[in-house]
XYZ file of C-alpha atoms in Angstrom:
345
model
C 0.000 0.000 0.000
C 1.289 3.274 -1.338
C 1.746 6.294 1.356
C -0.798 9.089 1.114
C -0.010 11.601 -0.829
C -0.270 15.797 -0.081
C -2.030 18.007 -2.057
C -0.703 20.763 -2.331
C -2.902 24.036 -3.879
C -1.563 26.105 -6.573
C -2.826 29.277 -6.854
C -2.915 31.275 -10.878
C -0.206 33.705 -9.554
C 2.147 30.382 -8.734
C 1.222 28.505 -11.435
C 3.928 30.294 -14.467
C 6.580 29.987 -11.806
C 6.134 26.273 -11.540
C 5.558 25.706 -15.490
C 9.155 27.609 -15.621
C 10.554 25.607 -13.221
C 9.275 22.610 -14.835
C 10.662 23.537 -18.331
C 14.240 24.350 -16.843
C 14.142 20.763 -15.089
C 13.423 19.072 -18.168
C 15.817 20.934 -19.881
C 18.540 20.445 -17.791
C 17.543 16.557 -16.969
C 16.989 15.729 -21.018
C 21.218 16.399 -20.215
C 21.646 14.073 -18.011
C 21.366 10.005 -17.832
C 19.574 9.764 -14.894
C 16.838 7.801 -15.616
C 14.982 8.929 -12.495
C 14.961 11.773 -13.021
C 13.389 12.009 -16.361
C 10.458 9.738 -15.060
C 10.008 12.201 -12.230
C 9.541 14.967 -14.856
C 6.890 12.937 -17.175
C 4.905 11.845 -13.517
C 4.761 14.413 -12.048
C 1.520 16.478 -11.822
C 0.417 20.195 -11.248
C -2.418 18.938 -8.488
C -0.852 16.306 -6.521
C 2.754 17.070 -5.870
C 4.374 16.752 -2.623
C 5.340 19.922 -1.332
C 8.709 18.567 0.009
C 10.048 16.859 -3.478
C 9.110 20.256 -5.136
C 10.935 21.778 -2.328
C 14.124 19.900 -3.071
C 14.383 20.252 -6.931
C 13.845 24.193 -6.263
C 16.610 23.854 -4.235
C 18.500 21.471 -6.805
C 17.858 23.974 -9.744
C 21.590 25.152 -9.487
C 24.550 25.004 -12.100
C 26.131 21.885 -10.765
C 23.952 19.433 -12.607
C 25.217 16.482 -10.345
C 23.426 17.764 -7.006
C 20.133 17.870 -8.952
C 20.733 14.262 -10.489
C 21.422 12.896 -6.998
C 18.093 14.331 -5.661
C 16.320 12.760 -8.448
C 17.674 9.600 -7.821
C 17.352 10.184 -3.799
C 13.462 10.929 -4.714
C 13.335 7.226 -7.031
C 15.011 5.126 -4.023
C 12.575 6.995 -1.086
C 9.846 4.517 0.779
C 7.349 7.475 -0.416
C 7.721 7.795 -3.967
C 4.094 6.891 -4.978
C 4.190 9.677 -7.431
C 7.017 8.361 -9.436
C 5.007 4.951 -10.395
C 2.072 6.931 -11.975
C 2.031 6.960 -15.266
C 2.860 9.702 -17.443
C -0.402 12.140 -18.021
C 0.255 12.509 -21.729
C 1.215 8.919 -22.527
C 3.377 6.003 -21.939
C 6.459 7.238 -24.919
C 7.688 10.103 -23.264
C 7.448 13.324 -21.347
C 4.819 15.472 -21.527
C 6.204 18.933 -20.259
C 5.746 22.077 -21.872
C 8.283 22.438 -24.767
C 8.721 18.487 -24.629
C 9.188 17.043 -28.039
C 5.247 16.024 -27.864
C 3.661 19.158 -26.178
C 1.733 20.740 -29.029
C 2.253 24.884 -28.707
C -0.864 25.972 -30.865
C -4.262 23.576 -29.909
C -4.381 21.051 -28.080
C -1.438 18.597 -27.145
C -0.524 15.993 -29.540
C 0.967 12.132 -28.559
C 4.829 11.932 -29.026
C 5.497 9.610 -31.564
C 6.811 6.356 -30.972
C 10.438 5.447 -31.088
C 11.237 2.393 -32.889
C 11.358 -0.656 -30.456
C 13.506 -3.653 -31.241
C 10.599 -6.085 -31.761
C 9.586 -4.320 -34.639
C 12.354 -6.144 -36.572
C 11.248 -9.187 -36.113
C 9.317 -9.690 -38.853
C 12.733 -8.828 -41.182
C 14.932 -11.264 -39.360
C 12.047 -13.551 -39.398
C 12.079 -13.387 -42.841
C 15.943 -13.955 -43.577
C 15.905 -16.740 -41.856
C 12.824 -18.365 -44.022
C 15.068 -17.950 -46.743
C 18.359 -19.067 -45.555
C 16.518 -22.430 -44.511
C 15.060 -22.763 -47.897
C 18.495 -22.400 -49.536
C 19.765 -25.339 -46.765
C 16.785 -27.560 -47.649
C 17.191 -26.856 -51.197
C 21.749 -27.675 -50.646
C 20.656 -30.978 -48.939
C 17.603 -32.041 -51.553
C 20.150 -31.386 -54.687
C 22.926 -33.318 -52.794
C 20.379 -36.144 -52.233
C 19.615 -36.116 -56.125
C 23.007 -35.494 -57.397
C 26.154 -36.965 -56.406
C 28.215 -34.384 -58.540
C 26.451 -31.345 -57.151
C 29.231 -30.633 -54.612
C 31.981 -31.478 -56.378
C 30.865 -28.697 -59.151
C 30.197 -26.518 -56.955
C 33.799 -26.181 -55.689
C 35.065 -26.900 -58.808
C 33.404 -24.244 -60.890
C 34.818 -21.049 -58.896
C 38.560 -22.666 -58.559
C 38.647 -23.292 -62.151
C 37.908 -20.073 -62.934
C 39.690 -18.095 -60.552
C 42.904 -20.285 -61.621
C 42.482 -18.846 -65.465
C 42.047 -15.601 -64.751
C 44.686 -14.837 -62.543
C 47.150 -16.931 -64.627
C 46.403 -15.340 -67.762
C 46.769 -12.032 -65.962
C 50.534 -13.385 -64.026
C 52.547 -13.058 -67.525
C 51.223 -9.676 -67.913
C 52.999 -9.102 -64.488
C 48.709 -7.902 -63.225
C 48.031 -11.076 -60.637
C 46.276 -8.496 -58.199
C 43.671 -6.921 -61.378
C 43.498 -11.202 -61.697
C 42.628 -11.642 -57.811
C 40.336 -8.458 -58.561
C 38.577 -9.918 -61.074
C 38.653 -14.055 -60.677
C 37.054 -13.383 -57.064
C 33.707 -12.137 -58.659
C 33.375 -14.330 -61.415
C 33.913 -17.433 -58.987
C 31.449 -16.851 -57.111
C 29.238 -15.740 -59.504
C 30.296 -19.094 -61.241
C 29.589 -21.149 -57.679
C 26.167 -19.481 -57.734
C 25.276 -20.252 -61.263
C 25.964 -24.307 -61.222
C 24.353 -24.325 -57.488
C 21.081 -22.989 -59.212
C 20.950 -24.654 -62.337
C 21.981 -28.179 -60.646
C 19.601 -27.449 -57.841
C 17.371 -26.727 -60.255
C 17.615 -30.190 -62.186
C 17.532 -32.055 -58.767
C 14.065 -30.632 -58.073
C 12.435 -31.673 -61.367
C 13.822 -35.185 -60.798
C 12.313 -35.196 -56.997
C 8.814 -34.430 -58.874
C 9.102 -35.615 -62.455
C 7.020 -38.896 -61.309
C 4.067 -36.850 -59.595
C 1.100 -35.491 -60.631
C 0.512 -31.785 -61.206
C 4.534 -31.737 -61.902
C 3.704 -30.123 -65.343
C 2.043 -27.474 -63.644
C 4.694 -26.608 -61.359
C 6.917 -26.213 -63.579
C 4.620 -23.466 -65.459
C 3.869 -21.793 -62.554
C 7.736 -20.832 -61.969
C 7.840 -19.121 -65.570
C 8.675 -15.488 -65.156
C 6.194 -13.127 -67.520
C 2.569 -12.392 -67.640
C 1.387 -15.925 -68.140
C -1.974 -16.990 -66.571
C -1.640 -21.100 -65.258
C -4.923 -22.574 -64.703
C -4.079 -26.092 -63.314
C -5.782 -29.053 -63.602
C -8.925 -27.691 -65.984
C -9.359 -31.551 -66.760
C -8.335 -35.134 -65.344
C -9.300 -38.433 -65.284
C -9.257 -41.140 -62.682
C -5.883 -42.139 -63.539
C -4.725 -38.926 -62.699
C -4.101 -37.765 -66.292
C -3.938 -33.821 -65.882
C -4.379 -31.151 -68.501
C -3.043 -27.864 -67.725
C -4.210 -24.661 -69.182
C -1.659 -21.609 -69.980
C -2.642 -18.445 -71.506
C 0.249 -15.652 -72.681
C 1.604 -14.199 -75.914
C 1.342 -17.537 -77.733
C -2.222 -17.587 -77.344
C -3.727 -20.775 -75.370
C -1.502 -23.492 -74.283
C -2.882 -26.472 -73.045
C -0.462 -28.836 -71.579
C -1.281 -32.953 -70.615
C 0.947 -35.293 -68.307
C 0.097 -38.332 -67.916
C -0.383 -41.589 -70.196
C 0.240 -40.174 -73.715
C -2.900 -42.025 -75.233
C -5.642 -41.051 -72.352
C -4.104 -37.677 -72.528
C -4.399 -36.961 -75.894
C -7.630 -37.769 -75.659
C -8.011 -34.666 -73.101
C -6.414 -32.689 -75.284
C -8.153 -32.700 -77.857
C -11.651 -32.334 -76.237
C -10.229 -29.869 -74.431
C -8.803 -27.574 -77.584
C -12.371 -27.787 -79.666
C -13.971 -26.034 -76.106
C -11.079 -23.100 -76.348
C -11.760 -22.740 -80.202
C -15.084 -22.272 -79.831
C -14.529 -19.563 -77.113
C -10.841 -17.788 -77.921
C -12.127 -17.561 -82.189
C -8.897 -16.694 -83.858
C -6.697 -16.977 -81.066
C -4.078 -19.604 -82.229
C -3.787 -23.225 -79.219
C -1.656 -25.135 -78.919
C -1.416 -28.752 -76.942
C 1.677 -29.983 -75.407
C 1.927 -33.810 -74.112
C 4.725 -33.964 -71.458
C 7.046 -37.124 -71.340
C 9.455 -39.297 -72.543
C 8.308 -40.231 -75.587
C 9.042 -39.080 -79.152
C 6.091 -37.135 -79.256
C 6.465 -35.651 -76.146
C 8.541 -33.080 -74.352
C 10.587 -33.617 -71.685
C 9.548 -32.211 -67.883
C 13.145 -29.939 -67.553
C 12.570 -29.006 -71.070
C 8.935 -27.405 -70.882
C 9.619 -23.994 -69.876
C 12.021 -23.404 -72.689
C 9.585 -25.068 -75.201
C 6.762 -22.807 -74.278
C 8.995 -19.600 -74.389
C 9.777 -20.525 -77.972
C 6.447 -20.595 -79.135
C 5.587 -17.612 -81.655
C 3.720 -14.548 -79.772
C 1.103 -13.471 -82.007
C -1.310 -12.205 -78.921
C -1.369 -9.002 -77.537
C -0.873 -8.002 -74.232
C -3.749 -6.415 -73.248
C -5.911 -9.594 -74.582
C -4.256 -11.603 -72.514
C -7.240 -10.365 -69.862
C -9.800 -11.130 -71.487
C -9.157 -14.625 -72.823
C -8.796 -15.862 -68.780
C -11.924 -14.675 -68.445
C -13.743 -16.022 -71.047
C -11.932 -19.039 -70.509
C -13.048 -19.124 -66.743
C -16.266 -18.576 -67.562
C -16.822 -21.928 -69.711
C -15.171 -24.041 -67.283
C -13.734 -27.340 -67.203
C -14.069 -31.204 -65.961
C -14.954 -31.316 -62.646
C -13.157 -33.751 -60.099
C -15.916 -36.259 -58.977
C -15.800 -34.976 -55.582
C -19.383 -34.839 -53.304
C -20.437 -31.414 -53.525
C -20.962 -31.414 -49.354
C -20.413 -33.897 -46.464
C -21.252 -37.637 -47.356
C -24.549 -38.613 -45.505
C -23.802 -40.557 -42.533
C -24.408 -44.718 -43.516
C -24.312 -43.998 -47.618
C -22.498 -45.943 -49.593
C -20.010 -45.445 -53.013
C -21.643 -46.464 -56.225
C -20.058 -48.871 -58.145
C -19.109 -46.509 -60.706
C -17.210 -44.526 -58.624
C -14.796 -47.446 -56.974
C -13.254 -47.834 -60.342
């Protein structure tokens, strides 16, 4: 239980002299830090101060700083400082005398701003740390898929820091070859470790479904991926991709139920896109077919004979005919029903 506090009265006469005294505390304690005496300042109130800690600071309000820091820190270590644990009238981010960075002159006061805390970073370390665990998973999933991976990797920047700076060494320049071979290694390192790591991941996922469409998904460019517009039981996919080429419709699976999909699905986007050239990729092994790590660069090759601002409205006419449903219930199973026939096949 706090002590009582006195009240002392201020009277209008009094009441400049203590808003000077008040300003040439803060300015003088702003100096100093004495953390007490700053949360004296910003507790303090004109109605309920006691008449013996505003008798000291008068008394304090010398030139020899240090007297006036020691009474503020005599008043924070007292048995009766119930003032000093009030919180600050004009908010909980800083003081709120007049002339204080967050006492408003003209109107009414405003809030101080405030200050940065270090928790608001969080989010940005957070965030760097996503991706440097993404770049370990994706080190230890290439390693896993390809036993040269490391050795190439260390490789790679060697070899090329060993040419430039020897064919630099007759010219009597080894330090413009140190200058230079340092770069290009590591932009060399960098380089295999994506395009290896970039193999290893199509190999993890060349033998699942919806691989096609992952792979389309990662192209960079305003392309449009619909996956998965039609399928069959046997999980035979057909993708749909719409860009500069016009409409690209892409099938994975087995190349005769696929083709199949394709072409029902290409008479439905001729009868909506009109002129609009499609094409139909089948994705495999096969001599027909083109290979999973080989897709992206296929599709990029294609002619663009579609402008860019149509590329709009053919997604949504598109999305508005549809596609092949999954047969999936449209709502919870009914409790003691049981699969047709049909559907266990």
């Amino acid at each position: 239980m706090s002590p009582p506090t006195v009240t002392a009265t201020v009277t209008s006469a009094e009441a400049p002299a203590i808003i000077a005294t008040r300003s040439k505390i803060a300015r003088m304690v702003t100096q100093l830090p004495s953390l007490a005496a700053v949360r004296w300042v910003g507790a303090a109130r004109f109605d309920t101060v006691d008449p013996a800690t505003v008798a000291r600071h008068r008394a304090a309000l010398t030139d020899n700083p240090t007297s006036m820091a020691q009474t503020a820190r005599d008043d924070a270590s007292s048995p009766g400082r119930g003032e000093l644990s009030d919180p600050p009238r004009h908010g909980a981010w800083g003081p709120c005398w007049p002339g204080a960075p967050g006492w408003a002159t003209r109107g009414r006061r405003r809030h101080h701003r405030p200050p940065t805390m270090p928790a608001m970073a969080k989010p940005r370390v957070s965030a760097f740390r996503r991706r440097l665990s993404q770049i370990r998973l994706l080190f230890s999933t290439t390693r896993t898929y390809d036993p040269k991976f490391l050795p190439l990797v260390i490789a790679t920047p060697l070899v090329i820091l060993a040419a430039v700076v020897g064919g630099l060494i007759p010219l009597g320049r080894w330090e413009l070859g140190l200058a230079l071979g340092i770069p290009l290694a590591l932009l060399g390192a960098v380089l295999m470790f994506g395009r290896r790591s970039q193999r290893a991941v199509l190999a993890s996922i060349a033998d699942r479904p919806g691989a096609a469409a992952s792979v389309l998904q990662q192209m960079r460019g305003t392309w449009k991926v619909q996956p998965g517009v039609a399928a069959t039981r046997k999980q035979d996919l057909v993708h749909r991709v719409i860009g500069r080429p016009g409409v690209i419709l892409v099938g994975e699976g087995s190349p005769s139920r696929t083709a199949q999909l394709l072409k029902q699905e290409k008479r439905k986007a001729q009868r909506v896109v009109g002129d609009v050239p499609v094409h139909d990729i089948n994705v495999g092994d096969g001599s027909q077919q083109v290979p999973l790590d080989k897709l992206q660069s296929h599709v990029m090759k294609l002619p663009r004979k579609v402008k860019r601002r149509r590329i709009g409205d053919l997604e949504r006419r598109l999305q508005a005919v549809g596609g092949n449903e999954p047969p999936m219930p449209k709502g919870p199973m009914p409790k003691g029903a049981k699969v047709p026939k049909s559907m266990r096949r």
